[in-house]
Structures are given as structure tokens and as C-alpha cells.
PDB file of N, CA and C and ligand atoms in Angstrom:
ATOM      1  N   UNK A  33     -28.659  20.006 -15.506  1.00 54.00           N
ATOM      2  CA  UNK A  33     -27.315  19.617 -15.963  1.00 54.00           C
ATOM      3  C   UNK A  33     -26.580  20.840 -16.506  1.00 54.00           C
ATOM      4  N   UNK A  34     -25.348  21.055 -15.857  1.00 60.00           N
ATOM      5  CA  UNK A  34     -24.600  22.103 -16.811  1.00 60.00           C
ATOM      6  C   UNK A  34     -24.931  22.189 -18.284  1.00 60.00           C
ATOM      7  N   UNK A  35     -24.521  23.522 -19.005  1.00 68.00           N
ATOM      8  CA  UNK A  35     -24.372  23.602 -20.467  1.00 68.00           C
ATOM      9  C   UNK A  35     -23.118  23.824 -20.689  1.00 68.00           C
ATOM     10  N   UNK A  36     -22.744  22.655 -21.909  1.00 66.00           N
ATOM     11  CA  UNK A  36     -21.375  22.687 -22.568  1.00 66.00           C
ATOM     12  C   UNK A  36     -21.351  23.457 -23.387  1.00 66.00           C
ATOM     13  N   UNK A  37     -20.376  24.309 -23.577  1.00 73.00           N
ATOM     14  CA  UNK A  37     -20.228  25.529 -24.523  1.00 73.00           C
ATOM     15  C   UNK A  37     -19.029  25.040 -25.537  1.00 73.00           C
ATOM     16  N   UNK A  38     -18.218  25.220 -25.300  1.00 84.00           N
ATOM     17  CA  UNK A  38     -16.826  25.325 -26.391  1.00 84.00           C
ATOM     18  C   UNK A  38     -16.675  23.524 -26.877  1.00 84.00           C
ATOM     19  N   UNK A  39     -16.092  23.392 -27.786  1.00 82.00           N
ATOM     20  CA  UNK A  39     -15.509  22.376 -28.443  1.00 82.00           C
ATOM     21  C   UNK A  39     -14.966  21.747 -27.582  1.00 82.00           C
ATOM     22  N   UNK A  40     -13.844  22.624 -27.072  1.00 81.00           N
ATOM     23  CA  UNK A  40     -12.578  21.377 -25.654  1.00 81.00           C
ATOM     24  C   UNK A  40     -13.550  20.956 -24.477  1.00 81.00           C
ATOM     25  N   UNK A  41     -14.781  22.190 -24.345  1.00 80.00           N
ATOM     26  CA  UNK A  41     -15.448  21.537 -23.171  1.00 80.00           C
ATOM     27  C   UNK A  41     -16.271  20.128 -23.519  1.00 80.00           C
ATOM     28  N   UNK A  42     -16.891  20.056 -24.898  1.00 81.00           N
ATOM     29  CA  UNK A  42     -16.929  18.663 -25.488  1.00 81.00           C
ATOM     30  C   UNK A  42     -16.145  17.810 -25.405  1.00 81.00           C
ATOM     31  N   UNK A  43     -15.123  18.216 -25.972  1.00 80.00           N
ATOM     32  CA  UNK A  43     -13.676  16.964 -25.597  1.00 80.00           C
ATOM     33  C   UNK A  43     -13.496  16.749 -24.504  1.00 80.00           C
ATOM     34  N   UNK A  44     -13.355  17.321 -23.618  1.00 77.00           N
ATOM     35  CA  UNK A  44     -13.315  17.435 -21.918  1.00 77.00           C
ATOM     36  C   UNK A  44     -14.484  16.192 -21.487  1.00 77.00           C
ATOM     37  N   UNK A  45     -15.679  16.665 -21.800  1.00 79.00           N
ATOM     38  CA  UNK A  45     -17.107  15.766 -21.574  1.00 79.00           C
ATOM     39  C   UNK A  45     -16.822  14.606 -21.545  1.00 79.00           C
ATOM     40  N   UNK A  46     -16.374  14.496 -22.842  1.00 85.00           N
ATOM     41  CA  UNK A  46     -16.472  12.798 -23.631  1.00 85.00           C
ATOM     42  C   UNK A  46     -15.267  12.028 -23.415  1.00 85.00           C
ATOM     43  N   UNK A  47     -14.105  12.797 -22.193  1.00 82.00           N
ATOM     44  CA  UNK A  47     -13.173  12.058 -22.436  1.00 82.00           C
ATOM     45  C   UNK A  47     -13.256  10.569 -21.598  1.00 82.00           C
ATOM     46  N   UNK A  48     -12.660   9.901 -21.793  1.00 86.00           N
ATOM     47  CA  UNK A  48     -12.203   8.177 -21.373  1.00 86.00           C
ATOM     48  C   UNK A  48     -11.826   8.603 -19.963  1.00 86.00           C
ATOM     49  N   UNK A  49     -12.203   7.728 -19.147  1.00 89.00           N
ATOM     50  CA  UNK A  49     -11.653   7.852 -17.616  1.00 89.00           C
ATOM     51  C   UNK A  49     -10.601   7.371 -17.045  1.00 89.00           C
ATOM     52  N   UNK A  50      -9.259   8.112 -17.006  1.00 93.00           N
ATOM     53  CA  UNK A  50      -8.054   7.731 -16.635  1.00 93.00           C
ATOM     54  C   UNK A  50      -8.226   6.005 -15.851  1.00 93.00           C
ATOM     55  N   UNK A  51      -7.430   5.284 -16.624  1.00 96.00           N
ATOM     56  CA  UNK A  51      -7.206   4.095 -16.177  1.00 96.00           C
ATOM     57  C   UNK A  51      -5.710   3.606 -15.451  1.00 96.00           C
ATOM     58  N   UNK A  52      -6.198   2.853 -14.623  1.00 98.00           N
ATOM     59  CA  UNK A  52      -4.318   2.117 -13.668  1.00 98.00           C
ATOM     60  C   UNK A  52      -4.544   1.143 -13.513  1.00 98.00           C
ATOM     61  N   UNK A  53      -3.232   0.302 -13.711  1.00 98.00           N
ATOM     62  CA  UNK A  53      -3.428  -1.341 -13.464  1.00 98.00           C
ATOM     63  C   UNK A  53      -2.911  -1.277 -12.079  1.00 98.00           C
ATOM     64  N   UNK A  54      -3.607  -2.137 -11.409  1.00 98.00           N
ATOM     65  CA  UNK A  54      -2.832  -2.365  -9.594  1.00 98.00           C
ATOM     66  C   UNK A  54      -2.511  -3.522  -9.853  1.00 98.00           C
ATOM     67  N   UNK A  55      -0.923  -3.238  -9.444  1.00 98.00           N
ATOM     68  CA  UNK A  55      -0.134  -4.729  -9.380  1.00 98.00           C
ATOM     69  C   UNK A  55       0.567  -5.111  -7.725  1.00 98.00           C
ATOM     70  N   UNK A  56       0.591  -6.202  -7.587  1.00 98.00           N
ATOM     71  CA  UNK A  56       0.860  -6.981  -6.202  1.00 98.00           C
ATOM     72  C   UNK A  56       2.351  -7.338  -6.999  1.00 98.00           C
ATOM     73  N   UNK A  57       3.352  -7.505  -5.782  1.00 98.00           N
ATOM     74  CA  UNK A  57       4.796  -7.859  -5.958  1.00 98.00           C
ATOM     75  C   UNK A  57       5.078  -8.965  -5.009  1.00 98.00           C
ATOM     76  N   UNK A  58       5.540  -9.569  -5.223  1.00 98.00           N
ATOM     77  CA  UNK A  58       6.075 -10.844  -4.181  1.00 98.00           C
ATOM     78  C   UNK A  58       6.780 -10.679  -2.920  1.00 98.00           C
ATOM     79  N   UNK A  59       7.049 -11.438  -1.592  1.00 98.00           N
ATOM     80  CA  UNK A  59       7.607 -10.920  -0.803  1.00 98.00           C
ATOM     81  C   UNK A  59       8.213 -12.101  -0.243  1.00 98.00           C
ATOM     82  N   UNK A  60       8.967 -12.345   1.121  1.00 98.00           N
ATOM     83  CA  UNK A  60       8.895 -13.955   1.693  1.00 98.00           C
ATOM     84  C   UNK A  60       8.377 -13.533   2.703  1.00 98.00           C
ATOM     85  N   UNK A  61       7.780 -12.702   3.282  1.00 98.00           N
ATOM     86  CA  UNK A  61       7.546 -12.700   4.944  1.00 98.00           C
ATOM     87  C   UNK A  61       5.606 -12.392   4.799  1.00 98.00           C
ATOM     88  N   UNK A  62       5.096 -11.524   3.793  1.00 98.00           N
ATOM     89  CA  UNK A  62       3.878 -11.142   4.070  1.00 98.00           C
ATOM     90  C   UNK A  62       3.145 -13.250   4.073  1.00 98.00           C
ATOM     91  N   UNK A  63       2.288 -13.517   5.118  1.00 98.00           N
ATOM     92  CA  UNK A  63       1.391 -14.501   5.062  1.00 98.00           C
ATOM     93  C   UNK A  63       0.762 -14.932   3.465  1.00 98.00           C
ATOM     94  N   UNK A  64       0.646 -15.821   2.821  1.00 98.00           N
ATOM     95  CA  UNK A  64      -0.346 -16.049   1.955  1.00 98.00           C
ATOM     96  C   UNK A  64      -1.896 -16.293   2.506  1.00 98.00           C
ATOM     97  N   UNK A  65      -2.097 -16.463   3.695  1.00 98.00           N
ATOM     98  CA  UNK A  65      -3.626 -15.997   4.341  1.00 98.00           C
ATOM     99  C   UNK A  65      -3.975 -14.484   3.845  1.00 98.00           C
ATOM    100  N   UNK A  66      -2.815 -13.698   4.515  1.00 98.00           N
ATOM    101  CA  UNK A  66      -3.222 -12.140   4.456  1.00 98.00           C
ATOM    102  C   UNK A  66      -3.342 -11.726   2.939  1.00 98.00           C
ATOM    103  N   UNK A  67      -2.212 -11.831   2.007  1.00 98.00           N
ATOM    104  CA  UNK A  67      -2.091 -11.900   0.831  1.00 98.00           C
ATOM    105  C   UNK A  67      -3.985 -11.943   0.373  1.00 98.00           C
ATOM    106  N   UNK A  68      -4.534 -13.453   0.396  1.00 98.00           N
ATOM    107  CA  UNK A  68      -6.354 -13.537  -0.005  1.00 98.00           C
ATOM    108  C   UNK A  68      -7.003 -12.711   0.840  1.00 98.00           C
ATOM    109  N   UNK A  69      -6.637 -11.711   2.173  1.00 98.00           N
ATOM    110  CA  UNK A  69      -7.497 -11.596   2.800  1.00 98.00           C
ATOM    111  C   UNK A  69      -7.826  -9.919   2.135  1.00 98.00           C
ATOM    112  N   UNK A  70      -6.618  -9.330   2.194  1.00 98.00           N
ATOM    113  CA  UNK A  70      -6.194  -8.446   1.235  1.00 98.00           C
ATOM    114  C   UNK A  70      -7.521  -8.091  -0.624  1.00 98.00           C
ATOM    115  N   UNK A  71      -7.124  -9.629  -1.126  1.00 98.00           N
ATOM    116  CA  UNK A  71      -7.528  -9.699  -2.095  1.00 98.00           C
ATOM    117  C   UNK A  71      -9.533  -9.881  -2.067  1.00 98.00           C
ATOM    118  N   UNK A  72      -9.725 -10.258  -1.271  1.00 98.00           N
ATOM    119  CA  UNK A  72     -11.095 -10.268  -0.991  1.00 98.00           C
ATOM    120  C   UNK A  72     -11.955  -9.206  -0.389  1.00 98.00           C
ATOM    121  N   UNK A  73     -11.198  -8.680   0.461  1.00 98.00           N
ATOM    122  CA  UNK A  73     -11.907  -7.079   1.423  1.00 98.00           C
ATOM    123  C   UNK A  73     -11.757  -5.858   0.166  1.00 98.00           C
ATOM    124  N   UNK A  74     -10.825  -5.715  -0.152  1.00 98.00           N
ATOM    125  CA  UNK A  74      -9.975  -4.682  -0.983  1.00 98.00           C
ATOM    126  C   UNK A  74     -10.118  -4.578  -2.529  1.00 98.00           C
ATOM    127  N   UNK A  75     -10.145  -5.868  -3.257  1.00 98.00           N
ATOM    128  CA  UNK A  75     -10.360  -6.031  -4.625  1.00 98.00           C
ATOM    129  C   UNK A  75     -11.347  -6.874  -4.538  1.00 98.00           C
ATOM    130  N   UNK A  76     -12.255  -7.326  -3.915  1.00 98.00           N
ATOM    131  CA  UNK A  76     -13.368  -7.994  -4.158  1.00 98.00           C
ATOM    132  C   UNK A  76     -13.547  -9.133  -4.852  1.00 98.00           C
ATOM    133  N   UNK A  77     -12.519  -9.893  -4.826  1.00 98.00           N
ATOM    134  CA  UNK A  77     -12.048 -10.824  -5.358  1.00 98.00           C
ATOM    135  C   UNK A  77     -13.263 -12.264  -4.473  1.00 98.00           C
ATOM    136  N   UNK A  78     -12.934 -13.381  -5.348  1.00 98.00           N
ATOM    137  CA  UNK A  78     -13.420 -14.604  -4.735  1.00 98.00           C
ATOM    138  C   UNK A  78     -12.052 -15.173  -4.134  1.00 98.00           C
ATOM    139  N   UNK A  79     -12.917 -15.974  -3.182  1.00 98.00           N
ATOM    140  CA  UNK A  79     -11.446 -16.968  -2.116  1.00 98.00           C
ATOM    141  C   UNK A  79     -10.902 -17.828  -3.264  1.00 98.00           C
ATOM    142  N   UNK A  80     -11.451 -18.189  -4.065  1.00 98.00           N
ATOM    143  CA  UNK A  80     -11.020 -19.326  -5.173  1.00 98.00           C
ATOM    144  C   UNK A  80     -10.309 -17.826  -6.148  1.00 98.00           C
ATOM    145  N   UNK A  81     -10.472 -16.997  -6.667  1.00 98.00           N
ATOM    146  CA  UNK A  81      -9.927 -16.202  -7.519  1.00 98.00           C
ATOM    147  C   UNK A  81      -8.612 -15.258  -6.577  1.00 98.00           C
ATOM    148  N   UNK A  82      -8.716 -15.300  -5.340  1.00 98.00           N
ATOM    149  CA  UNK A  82      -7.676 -14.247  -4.642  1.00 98.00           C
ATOM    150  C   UNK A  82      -6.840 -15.611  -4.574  1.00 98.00           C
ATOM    151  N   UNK A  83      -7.013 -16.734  -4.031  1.00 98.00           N
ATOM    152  CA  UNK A  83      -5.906 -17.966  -3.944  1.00 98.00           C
ATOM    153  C   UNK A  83      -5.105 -18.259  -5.593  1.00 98.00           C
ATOM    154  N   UNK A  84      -5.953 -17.802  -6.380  1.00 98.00           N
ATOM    155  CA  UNK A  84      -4.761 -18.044  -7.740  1.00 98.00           C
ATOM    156  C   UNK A  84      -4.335 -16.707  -8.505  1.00 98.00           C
ATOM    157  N   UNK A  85      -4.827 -15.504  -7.993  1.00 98.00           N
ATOM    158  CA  UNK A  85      -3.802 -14.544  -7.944  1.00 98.00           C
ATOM    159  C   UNK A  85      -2.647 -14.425  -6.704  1.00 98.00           C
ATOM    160  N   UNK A  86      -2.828 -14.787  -5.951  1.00 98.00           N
ATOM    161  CA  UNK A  86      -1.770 -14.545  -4.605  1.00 98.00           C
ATOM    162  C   UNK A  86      -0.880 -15.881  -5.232  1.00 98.00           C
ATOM    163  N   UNK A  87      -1.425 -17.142  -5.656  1.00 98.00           N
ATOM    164  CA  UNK A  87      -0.281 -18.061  -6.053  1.00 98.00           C
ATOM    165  C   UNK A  87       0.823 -17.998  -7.163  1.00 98.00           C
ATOM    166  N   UNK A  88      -0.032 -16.897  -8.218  1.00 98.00           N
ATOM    167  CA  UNK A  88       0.129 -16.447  -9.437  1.00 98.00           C
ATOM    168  C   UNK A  88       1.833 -15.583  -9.215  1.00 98.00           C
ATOM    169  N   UNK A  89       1.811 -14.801  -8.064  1.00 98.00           N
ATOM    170  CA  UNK A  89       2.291 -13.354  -7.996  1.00 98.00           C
ATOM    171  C   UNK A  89       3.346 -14.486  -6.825  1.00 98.00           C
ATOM    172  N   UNK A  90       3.105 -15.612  -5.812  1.00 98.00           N
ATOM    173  CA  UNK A  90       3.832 -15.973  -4.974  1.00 98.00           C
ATOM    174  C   UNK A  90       5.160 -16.920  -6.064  1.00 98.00           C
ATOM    175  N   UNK A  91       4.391 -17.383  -7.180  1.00 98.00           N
ATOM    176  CA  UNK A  91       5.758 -18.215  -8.054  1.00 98.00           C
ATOM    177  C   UNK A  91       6.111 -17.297  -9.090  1.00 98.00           C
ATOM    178  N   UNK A  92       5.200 -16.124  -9.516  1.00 98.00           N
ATOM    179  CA  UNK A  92       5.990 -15.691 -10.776  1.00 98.00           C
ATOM    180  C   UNK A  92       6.707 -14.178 -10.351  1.00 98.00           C
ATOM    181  N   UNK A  93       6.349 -13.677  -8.933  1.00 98.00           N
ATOM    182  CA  UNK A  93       7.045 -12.411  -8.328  1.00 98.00           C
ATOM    183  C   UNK A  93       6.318 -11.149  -8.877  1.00 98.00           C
ATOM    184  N   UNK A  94       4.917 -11.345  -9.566  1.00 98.00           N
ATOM    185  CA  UNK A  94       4.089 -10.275  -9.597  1.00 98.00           C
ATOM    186  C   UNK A  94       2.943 -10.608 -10.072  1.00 98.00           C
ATOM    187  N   UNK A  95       1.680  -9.808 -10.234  1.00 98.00           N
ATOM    188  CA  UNK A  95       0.616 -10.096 -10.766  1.00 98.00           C
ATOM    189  C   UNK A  95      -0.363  -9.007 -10.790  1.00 98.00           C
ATOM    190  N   UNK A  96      -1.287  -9.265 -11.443  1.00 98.00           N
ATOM    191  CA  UNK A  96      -2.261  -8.163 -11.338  1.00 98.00           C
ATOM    192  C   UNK A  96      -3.328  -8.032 -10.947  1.00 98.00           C
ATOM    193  N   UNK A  97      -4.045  -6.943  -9.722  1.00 96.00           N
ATOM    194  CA  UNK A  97      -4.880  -7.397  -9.287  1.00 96.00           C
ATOM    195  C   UNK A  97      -5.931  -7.112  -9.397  1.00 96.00           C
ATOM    196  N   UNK A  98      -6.201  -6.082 -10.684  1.00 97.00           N
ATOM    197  CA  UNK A  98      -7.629  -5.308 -11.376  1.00 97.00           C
ATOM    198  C   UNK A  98      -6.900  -4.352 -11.913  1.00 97.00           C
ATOM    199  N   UNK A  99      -7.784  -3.925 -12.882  1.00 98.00           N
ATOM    200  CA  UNK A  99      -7.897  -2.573 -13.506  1.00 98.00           C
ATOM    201  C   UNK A  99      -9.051  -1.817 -13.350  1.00 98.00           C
ATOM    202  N   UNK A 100      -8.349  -0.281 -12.725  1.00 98.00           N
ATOM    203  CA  UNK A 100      -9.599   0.410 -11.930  1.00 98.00           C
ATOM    204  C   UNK A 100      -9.425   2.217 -12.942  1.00 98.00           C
ATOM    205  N   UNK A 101     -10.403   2.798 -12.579  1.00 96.00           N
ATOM    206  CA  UNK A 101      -9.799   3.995 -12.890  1.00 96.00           C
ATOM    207  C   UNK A 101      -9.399   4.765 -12.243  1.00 96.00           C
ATOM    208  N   UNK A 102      -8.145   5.883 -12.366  1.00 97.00           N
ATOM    209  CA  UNK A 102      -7.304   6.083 -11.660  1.00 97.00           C
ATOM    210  C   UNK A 102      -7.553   6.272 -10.059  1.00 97.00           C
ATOM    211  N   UNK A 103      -8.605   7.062  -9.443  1.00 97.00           N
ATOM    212  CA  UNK A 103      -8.777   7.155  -8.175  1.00 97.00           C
ATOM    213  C   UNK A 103      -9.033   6.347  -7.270  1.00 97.00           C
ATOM    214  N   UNK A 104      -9.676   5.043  -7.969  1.00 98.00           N
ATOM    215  CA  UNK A 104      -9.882   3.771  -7.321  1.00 98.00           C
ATOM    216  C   UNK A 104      -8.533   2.989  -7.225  1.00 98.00           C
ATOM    217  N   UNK A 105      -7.903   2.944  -8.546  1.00 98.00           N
ATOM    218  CA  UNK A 105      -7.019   1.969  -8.395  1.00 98.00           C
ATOM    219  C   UNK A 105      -5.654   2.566  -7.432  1.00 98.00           C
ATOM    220  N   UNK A 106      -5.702   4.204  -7.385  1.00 98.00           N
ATOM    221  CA  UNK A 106      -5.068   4.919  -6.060  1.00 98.00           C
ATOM    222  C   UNK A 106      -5.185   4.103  -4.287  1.00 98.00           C
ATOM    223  N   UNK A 107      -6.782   4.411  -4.148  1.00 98.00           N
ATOM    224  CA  UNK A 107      -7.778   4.343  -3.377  1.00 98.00           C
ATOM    225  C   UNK A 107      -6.931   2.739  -2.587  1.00 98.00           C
ATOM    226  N   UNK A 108      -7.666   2.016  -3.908  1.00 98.00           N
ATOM    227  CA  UNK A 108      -7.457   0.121  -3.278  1.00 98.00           C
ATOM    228  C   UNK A 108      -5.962   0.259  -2.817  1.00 98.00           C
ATOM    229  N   UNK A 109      -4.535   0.699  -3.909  1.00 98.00           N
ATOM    230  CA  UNK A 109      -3.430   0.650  -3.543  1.00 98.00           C
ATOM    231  C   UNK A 109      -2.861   0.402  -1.716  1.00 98.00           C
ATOM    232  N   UNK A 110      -3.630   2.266  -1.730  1.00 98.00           N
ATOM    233  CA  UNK A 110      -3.076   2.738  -0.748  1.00 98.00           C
ATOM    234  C   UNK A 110      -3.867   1.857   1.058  1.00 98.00           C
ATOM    235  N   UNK A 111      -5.349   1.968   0.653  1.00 98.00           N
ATOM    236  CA  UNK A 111      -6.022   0.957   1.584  1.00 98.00           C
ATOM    237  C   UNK A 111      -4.931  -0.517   1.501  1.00 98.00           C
ATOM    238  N   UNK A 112      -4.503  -1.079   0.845  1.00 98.00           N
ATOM    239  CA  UNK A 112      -3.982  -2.603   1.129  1.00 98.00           C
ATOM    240  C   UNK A 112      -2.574  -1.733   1.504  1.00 98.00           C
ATOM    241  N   UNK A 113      -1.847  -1.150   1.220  1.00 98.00           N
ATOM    242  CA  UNK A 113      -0.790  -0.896   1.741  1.00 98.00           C
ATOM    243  C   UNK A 113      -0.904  -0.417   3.224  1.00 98.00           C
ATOM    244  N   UNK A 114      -1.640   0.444   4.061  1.00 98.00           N
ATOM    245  CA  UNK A 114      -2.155   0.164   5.299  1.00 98.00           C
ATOM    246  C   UNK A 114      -2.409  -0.673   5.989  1.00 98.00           C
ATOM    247  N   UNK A 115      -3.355  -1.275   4.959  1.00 98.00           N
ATOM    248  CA  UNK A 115      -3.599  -2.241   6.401  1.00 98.00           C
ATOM    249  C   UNK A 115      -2.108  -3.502   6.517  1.00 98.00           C
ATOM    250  N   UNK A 116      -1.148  -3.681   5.721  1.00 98.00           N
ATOM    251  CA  UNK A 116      -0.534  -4.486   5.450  1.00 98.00           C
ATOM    252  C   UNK A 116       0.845  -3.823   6.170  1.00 98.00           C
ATOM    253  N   UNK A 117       0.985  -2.165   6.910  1.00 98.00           N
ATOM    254  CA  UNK A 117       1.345  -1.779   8.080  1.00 98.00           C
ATOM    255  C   UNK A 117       1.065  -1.883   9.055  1.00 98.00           C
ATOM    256  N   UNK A 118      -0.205  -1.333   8.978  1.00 98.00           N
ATOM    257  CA  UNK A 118      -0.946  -2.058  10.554  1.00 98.00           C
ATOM    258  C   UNK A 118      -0.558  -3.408  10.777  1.00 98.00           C
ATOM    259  N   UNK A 119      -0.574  -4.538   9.734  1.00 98.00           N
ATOM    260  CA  UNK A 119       0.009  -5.780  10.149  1.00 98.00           C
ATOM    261  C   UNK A 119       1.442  -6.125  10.652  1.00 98.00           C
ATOM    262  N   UNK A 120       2.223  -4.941  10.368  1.00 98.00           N
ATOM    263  CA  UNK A 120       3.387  -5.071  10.220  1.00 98.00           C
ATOM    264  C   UNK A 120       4.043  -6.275   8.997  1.00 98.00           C
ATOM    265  N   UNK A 121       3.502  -6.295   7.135  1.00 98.00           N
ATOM    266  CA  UNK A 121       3.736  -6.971   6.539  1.00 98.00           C
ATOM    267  C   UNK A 121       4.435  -6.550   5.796  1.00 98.00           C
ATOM    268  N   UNK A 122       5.342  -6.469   4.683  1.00 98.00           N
ATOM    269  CA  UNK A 122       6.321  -5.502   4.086  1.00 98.00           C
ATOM    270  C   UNK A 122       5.979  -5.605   2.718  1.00 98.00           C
ATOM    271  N   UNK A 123       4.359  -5.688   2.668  1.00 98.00           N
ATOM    272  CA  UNK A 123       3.598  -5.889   0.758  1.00 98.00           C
ATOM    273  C   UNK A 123       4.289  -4.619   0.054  1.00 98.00           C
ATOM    274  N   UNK A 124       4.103  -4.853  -0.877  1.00 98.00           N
ATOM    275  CA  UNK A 124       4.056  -4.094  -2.039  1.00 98.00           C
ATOM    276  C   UNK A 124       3.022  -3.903  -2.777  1.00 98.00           C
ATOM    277  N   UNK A 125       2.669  -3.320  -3.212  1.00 98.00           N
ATOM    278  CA  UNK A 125       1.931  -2.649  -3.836  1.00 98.00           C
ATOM    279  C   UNK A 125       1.747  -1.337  -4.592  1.00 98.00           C
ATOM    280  N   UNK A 126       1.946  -1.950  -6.392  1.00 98.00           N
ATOM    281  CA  UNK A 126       1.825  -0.529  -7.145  1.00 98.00           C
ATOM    282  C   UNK A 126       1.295  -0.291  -8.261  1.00 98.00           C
ATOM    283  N   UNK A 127       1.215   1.283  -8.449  1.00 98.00           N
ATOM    284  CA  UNK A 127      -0.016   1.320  -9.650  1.00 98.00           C
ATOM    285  C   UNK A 127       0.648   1.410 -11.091  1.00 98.00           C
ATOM    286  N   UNK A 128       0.274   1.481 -11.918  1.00 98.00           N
ATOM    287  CA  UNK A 128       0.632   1.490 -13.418  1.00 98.00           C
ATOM    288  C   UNK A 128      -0.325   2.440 -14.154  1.00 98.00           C
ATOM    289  N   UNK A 129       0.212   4.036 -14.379  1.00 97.00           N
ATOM    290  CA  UNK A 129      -1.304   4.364 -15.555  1.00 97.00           C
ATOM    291  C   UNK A 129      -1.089   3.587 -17.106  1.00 97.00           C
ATOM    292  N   UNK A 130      -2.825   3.755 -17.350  1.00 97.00           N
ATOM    293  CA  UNK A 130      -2.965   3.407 -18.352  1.00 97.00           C
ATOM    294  C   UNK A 130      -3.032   4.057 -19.997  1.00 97.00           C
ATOM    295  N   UNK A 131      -3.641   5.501 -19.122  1.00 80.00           N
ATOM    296  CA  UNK A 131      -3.954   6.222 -20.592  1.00 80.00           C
ATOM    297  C   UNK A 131      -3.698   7.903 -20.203  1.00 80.00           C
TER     298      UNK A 131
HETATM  299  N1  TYC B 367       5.628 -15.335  -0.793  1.00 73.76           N
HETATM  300  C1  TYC B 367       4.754 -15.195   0.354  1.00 73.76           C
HETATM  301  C2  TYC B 367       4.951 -16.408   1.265  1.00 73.76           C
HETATM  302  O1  TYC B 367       5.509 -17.409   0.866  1.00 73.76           O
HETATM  303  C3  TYC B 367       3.280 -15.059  -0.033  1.00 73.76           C
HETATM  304  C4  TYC B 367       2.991 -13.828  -0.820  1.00 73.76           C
HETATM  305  C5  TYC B 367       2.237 -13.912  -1.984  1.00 73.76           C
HETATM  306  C6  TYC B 367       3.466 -12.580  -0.391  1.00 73.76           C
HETATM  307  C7  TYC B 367       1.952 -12.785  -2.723  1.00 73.76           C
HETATM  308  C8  TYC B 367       3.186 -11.430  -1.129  1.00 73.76           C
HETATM  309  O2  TYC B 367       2.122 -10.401  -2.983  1.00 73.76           O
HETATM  310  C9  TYC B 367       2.426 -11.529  -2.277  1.00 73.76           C
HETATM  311  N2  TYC B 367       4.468 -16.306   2.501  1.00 73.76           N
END
């Protein structure tokens, strides 16, 4: 294992791992199939837990779909925003930092 030398490289060590909330936005055209299908491949969600976030975000016009740390919650973003081109679907999808 490396050796930590200086104080900041301590602080550095011990710091908290950048956090982002991924939020889903409402649309009228993306499917509510794709919407869970999205939520299950991508956020690992259950069919019973992706059906009441996708319903959540379809009546209230947003929702949230995990909190990851930053490279993941990048990562998932940008993966559901692809494939939701490839579909030709017009999702949204965006991140929020946390810290
Ligand atoms: N509002 C869409 C429909 O009625 C479903 C939908 C839900 C779309 C959630 C996007 O993030 C979304 N087909």
C-alpha cells in the first residue's frame, strides 16, 4: 500500500466520495414500458419499485432515481440517456452533485 506522508495527503485519504443524485424528468412521448425498462437494466431497480418511480416522476414531472457517487451516477445518466436515443425517446435525464 502506498505511504501517506503530509497532513492534506491524510485529508485527501479520508475524504467522503463525491456524491450525485440522478433524477428522471417527465416527458409525453418516452413509453412507460421503457421508462421500467430503463429503471431495471440501469438502476437496478425492482419491476414493482421502477413502476412507482416511473409513476412517481409520470404525475409529479420528476423523481429520483438513486444516489450514486459521482462517476456512477455520471456513468447510469449517460448509459439511460443512450439507450433512450437509440430508441429514439426524448428522456431526460440529470445529475445533481451532492458534496
Ligand atoms: N409520461 C410518459 C407517458 O405517459 C411516461 C414517462 C414516465 C416518461 C416517466 C418519462 O421519466 C418519464 N408515456
Amino acid at each position: 500500500m502506498a505511504q501517506i506522508n503530509t497532513q492534506t495527503e491524510v485529508e485527501l485519504f479520508l475524504q467522503e466520495p463525491k456524491m450525485s443524485k440522478v433524477i428522471l424528468l417527465n416527458d409525453d412521448y418516452t413509453t412507460m414500458e421503457f421508462v421500467i425498462k430503463i429503471l431495471m437494466d440501469i438502476f437496478e431497480k425492482s419491476y414493482n419499485q421502477a413502476t412507482e418511480i416511473m409513476l412517481n416522476v409520470h404525475r409529479s414531472g420528476s423523481g429520483v432515481c438513486g444516489i450514486y457517487p459521482y462517476d456512477i451516477a455520471e456513468f447510469k445518466a449517460k448509459s439511460a440517456k443512450m439507450s433512450a436515443q437509440a430508441h429514439h425517446f426524448p428522456l431526460k435525464i440529470i445529475t445533481q452533485d451532492l458534496n
